[in-house]
Coordinates of C-alpha atoms in Angstrom, one line a residue:
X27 CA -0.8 20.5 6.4
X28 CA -2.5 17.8 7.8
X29 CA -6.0 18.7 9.6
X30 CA -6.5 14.9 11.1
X31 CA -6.7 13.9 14.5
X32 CA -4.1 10.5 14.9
X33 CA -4.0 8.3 18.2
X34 CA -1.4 5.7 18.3
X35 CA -3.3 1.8 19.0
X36 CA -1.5 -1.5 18.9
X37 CA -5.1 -3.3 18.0
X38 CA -7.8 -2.6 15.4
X39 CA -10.1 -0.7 16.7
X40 CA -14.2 -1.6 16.3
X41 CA -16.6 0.8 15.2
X42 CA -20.2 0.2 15.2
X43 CA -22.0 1.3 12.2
X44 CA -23.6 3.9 13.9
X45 CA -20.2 5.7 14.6
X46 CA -19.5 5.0 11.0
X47 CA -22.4 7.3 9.6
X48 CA -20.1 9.8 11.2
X49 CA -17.1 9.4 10.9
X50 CA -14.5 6.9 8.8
X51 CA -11.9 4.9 10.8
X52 CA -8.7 2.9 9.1
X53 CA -5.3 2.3 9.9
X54 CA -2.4 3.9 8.3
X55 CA 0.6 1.4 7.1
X56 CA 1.9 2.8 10.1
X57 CA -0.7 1.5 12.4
X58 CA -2.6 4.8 13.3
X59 CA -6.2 5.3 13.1
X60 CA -7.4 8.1 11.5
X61 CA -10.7 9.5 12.0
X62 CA -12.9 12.1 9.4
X63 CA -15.0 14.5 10.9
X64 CA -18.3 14.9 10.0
X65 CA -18.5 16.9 6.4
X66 CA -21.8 18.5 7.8
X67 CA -20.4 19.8 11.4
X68 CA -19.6 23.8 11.0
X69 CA -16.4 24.0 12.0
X70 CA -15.1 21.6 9.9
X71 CA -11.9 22.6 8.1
X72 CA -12.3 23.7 4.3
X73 CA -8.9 22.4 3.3
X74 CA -9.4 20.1 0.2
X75 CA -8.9 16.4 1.4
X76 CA -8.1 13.2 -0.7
X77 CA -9.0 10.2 0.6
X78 CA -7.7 6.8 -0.7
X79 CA -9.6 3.6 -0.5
X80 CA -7.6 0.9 -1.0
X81 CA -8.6 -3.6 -1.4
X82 CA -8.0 -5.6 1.6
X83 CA -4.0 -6.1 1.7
X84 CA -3.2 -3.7 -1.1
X85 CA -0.8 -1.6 1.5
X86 CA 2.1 -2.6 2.3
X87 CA 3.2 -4.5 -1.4
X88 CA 6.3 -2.3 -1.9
X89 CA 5.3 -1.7 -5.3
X90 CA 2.2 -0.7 -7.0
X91 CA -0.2 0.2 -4.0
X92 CA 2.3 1.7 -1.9
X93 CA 3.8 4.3 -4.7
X94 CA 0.2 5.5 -4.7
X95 CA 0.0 6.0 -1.0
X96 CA 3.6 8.0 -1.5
X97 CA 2.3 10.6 -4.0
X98 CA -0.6 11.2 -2.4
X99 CA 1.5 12.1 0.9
X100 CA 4.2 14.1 -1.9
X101 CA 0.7 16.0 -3.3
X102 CA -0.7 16.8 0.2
X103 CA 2.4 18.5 0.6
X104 CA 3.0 20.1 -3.1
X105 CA -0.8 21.6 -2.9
X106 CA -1.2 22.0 1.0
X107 CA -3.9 19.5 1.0
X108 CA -5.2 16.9 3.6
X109 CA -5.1 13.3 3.0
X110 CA -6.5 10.4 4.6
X111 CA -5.6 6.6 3.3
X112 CA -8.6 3.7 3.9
X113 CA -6.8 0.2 4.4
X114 CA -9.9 -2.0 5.1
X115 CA -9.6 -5.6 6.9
X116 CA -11.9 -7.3 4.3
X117 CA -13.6 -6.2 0.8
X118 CA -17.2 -6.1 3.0
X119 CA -15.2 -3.4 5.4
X120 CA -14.2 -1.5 1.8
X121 CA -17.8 -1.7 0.7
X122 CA -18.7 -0.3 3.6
X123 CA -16.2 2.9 3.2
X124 CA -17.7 3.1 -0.4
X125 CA -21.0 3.3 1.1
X126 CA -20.1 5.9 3.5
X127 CA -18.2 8.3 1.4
X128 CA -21.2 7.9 -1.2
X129 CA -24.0 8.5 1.8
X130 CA -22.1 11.5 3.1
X131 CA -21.1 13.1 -0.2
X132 CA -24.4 12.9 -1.6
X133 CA -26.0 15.0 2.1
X134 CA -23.1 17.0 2.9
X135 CA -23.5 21.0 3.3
X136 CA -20.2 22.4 3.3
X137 CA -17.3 23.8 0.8
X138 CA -14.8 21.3 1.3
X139 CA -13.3 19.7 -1.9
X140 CA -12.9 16.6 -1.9
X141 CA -11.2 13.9 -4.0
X142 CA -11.7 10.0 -3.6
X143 CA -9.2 7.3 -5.2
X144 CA -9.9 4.1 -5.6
X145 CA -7.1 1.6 -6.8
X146 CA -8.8 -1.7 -6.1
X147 CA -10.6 -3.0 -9.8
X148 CA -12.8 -5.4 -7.4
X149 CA -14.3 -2.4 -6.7
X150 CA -15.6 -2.3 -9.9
X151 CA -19.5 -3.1 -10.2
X152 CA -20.6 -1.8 -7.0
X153 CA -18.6 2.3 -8.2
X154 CA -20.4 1.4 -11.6
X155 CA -23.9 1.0 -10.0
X156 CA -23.0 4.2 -7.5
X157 CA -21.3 7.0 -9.2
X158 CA -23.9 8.6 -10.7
X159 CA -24.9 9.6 -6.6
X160 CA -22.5 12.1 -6.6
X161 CA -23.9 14.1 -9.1
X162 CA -25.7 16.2 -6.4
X163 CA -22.4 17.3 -4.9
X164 CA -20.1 19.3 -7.2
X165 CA -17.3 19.9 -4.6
X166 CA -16.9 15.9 -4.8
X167 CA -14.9 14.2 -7.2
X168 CA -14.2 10.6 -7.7
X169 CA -10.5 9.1 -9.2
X170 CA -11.2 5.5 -10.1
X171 CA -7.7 3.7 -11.6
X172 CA -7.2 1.0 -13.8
X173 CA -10.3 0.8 -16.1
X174 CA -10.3 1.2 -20.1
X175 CA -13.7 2.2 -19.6
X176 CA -14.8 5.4 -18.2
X177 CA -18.0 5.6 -15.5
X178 CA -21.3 6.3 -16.8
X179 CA -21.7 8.3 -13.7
X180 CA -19.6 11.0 -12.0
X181 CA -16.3 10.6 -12.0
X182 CA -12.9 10.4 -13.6
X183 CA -11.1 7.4 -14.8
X184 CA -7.2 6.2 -15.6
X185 CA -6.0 3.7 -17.4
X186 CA -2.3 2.7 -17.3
X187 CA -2.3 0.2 -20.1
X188 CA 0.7 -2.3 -19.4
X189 CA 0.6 -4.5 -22.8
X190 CA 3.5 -2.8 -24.1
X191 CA 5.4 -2.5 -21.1
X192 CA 5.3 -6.5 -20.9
X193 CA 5.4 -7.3 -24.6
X194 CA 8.9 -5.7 -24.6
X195 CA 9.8 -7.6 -21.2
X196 CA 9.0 -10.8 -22.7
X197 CA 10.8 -10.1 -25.8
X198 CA 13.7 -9.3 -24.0
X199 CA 13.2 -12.6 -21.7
X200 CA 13.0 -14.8 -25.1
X201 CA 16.4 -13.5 -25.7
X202 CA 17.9 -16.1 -23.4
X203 CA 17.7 -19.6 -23.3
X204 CA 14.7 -19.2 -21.1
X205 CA 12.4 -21.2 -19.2
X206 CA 10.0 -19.0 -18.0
X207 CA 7.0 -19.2 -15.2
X208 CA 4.7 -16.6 -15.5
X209 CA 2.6 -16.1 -12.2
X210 CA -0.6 -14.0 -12.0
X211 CA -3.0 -12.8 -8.8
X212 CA -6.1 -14.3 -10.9
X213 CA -7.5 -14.3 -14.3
X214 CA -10.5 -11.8 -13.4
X215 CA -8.7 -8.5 -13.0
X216 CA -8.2 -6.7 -16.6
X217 CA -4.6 -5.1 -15.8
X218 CA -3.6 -8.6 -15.1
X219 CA -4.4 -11.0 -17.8
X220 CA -3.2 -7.6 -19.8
X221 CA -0.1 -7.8 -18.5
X222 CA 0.3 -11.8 -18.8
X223 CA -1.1 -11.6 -22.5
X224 CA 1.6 -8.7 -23.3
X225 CA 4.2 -10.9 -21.7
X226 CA 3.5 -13.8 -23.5
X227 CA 3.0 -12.4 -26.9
X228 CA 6.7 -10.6 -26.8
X229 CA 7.8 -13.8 -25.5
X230 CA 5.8 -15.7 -28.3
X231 CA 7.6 -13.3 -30.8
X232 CA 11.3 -13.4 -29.6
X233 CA 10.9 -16.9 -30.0
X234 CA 10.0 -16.6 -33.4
X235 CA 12.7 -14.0 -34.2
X236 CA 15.4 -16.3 -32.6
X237 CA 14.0 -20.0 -34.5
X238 CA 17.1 -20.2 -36.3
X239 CA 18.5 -21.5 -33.2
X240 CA 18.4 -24.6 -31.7
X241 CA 17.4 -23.5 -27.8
X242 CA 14.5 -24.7 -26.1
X243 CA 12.0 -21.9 -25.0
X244 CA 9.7 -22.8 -22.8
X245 CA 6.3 -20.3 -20.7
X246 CA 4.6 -21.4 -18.3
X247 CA 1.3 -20.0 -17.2
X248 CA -0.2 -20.3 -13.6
X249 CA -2.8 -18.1 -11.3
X250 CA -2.7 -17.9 -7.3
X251 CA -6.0 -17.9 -7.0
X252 CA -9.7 -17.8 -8.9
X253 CA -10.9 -15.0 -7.1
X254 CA -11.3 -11.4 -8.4
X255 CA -10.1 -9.9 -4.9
X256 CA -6.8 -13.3 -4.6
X257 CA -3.9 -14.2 -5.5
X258 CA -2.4 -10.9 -4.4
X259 CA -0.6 -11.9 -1.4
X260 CA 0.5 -15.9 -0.3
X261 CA 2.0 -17.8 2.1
X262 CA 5.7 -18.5 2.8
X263 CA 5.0 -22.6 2.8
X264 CA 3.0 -22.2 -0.3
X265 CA 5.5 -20.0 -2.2
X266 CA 8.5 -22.3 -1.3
X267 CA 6.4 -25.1 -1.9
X268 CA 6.1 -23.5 -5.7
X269 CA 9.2 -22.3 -6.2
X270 CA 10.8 -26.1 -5.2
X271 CA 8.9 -27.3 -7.8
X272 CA 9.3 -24.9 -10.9
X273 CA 13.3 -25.3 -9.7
X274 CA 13.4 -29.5 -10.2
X275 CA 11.2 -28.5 -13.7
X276 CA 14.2 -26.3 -14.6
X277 CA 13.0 -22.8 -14.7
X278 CA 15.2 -20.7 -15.2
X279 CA 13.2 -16.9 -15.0
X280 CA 10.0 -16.2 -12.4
X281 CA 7.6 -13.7 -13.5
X282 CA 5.0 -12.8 -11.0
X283 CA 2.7 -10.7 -11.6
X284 CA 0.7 -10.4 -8.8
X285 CA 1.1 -7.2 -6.8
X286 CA 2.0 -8.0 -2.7
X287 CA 3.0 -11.8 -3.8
X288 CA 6.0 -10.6 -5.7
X289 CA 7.4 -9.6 -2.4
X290 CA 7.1 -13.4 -1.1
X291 CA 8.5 -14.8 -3.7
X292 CA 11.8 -12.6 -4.4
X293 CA 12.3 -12.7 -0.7
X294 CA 12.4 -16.4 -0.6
X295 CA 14.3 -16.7 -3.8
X296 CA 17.3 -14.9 -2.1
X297 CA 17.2 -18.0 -0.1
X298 CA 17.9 -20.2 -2.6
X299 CA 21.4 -21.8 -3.5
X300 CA 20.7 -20.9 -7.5
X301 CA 17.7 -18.3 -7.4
X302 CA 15.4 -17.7 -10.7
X303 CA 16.2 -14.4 -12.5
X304 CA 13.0 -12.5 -12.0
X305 CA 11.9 -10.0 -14.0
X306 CA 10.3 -6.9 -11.7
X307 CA 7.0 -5.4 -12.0
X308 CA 5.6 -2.0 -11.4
X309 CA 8.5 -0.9 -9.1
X310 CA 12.3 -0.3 -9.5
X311 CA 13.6 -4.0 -8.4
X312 CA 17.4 -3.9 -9.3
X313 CA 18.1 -5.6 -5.9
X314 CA 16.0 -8.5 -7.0
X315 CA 18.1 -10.6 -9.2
X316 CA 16.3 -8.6 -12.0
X317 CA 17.8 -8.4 -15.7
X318 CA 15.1 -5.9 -15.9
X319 CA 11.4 -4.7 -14.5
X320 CA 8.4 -3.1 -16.6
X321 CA 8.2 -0.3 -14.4
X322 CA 4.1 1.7 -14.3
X323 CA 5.0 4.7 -13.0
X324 CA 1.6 5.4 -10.8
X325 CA 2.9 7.7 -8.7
X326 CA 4.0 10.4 -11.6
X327 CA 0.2 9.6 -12.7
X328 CA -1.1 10.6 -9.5
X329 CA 0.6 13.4 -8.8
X330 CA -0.7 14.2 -12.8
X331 CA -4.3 14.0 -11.8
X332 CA -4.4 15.6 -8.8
X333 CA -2.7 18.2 -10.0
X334 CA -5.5 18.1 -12.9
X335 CA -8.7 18.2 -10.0
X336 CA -6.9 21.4 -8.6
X337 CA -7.1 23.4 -11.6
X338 CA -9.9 25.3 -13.4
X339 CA -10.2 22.3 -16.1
X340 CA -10.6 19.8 -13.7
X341 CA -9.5 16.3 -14.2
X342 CA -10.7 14.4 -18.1
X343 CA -13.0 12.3 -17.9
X344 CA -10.9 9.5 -19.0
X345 CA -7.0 9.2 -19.8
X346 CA -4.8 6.6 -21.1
X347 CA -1.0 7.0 -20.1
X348 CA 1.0 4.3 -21.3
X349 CA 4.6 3.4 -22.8
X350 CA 4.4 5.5 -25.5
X351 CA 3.6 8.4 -22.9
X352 CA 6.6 7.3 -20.6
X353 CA 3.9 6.6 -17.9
X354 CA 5.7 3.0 -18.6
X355 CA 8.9 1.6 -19.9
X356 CA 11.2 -1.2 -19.0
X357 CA 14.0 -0.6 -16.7
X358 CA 17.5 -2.8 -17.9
X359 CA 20.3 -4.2 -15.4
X360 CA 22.3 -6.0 -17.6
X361 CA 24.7 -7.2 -15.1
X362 CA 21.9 -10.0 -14.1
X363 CA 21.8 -11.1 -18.0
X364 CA 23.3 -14.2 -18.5
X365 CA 22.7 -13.7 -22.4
X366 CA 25.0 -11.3 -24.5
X367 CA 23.5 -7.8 -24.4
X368 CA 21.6 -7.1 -27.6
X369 CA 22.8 -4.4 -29.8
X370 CA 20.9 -0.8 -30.1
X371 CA 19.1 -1.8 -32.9
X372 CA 17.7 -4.7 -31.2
X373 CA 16.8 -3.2 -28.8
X374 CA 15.1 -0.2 -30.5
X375 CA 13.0 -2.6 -32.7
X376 CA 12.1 -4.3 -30.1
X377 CA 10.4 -1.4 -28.0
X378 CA 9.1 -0.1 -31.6
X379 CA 6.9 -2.9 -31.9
X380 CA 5.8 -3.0 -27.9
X381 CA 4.7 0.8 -29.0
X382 CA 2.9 -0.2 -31.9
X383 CA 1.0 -3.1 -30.3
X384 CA -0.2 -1.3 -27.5
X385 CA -1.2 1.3 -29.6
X386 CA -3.2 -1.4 -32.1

């Protein structure tokens, strides 16, 4: 159940920042606009309502962003809830949305419940600096994801760390004769370089185990972009221009790490007369050439917390779900191997140690 009012546009619609004092406006992946009515107006609905505010582009990436927009959908229907999913155009436009929901929550007069996610880490300073303003309201509760460390303010906090997940991927990757490029959005988002670090240290290590050999292993590192809010999504001429080049260099595996962009570049690689093997991130990417993905299963997390605000206990403060919670793992395909599959034992110690070090 589903108390929003939808009208069908083919543009963007403008609303002056008068309107938006009033009432939110955003497009759905599906292109609808949804508006919010005023939480102060009597005859407002009392149905709880989660509300997702996403980074510009973060819908739409098949993967990380768009399993949370999924289990919100599942939850609205599990609890009988209302939802409502904030795509802005630009991270000033998600600011803005920030702004509002904190203005409103912080005046509003009615019983509704309300739950507000935010996904996007550049989000960071400005929910830091503005949590604390919805202390006043204690029907409102805010979701932020991503962060080892918890708000000072009001609100909950997740963090998914992905270290293991990745350590054991790389391991795995050093397995073969590999020649590895491992692509990242940018260096300034946490669950990135996390991820990179984890890859290359299991890489690192199955190097090491494997010295006896006389194979060439090679990793190399590069970023998309310098900016805490890039690198997430890139052009076709600029992914083919980078994928020709690591090709004549002779890799061999393509790692990216970099949430919409991975979508790019596996989509081009099927293009290719001899494509890269490419190991999958956050989503299920068996179609993908893929000898295996570390899989972050957000949307089990999701539907965990929400189902966490709905009950007497509330949500924890903070939570960490990781690989040794099953909140991560790495998905195998061997058919896409081109190395012998390692035995069980291998394979055992190998996750073992992801588990350990991400535990350190």
């Amino acid at each position: 159940m589903k108390a929003m009012i939808r009208k069908k546009i083919s543009t963007m619609l403008a609303v002056p920042m008068a309107a938006l004092l009033l009432a939110a406006a955003a497009c759905t992946k599906e292109g609808d606009t949804i508006y919010m009515a005023d939480p102060t107006e009597e005859t407002a609905t009392t149905v709880p309502l989660v509300t997702v505010i996403y980074g510009p582009g973060d819908l739409g990436d098949r993967r990380y962003c768009d399993q949370i927009y999924a289990s919100v959908e599942r939850a609205a229907t599990t609890y009988g809830l209302r939802t409502m999913q904030l795509s802005p155009q630009s991270m000033d436009e998600g600011i803005r949305y920030l702004e509002m929901m904190f203005s409103q929550m912080s005046a509003a007069t009615d019983t509704v419940r309300r739950l507000f996610i935010v996904p996007q880490p550049a989000y960071d300073s400005y929910l830091r600096a503005n949590s604390h303003r919805l202390e006043v309201n204690p029907r409102a509760d805010l979701l932020y994801l991503e962060t080892p460390t918890p708000l000072e303010g009001k609100g909950s906090t997740l963090y998914m760390p992905y270290y293991g997940a990745m350590y054991e991927a790389g391991a795995l990757t050093a397995l073969d004769e590999a020649k590895v490029v491992l692509v990242g959005a940018n260096p300034h988002i946490a669950s990135v370089a996390e991820a990179m670090q984890g890859f290359a240290d299991g890489f690192a290590a199955g190097d090491a185990a494997s010295s006896g050999q006389r194979v060439k292993r090679v990793l190399r590192t590069v970023y998309l972009s310098d900016r805490v809010d890039g690198g997430f999504s890139i052009a076709d001429t600029t992914a083919m221009r980078l994928i020709d080049e690591w090709g004549a260099d002779d890799f061999s595996y393509l790692v990216p790490v970099c949430g919409g962009a991975f979508n790019t570049f596996s989509r081009l690689n099927m293009t290719m007369r001899w494509p890269f093997l490419m190991i999958g991130i956050d989503a299920d990417d068996h179609a993908y050439f893929t000898p295996f993905t570390a899989v972050k299963h957000i949307d089990r997390a999701i539907m965990r917390c929400i189902g966490q605000w709905l009950s007497p206990e509330g949500m924890p403060k903070h939570q960490v779900l990781g690989l040794s919670d099953g909140y991560t793992e790495v998905m195998k395909y061997w058919e896409w191997a081109l190395a012998d599959v390692p035995d069980e034992a291998r394979l055992n110690a190998i996750h073992e140690e992801a588990v350990r070090r991400e535990g350190k």
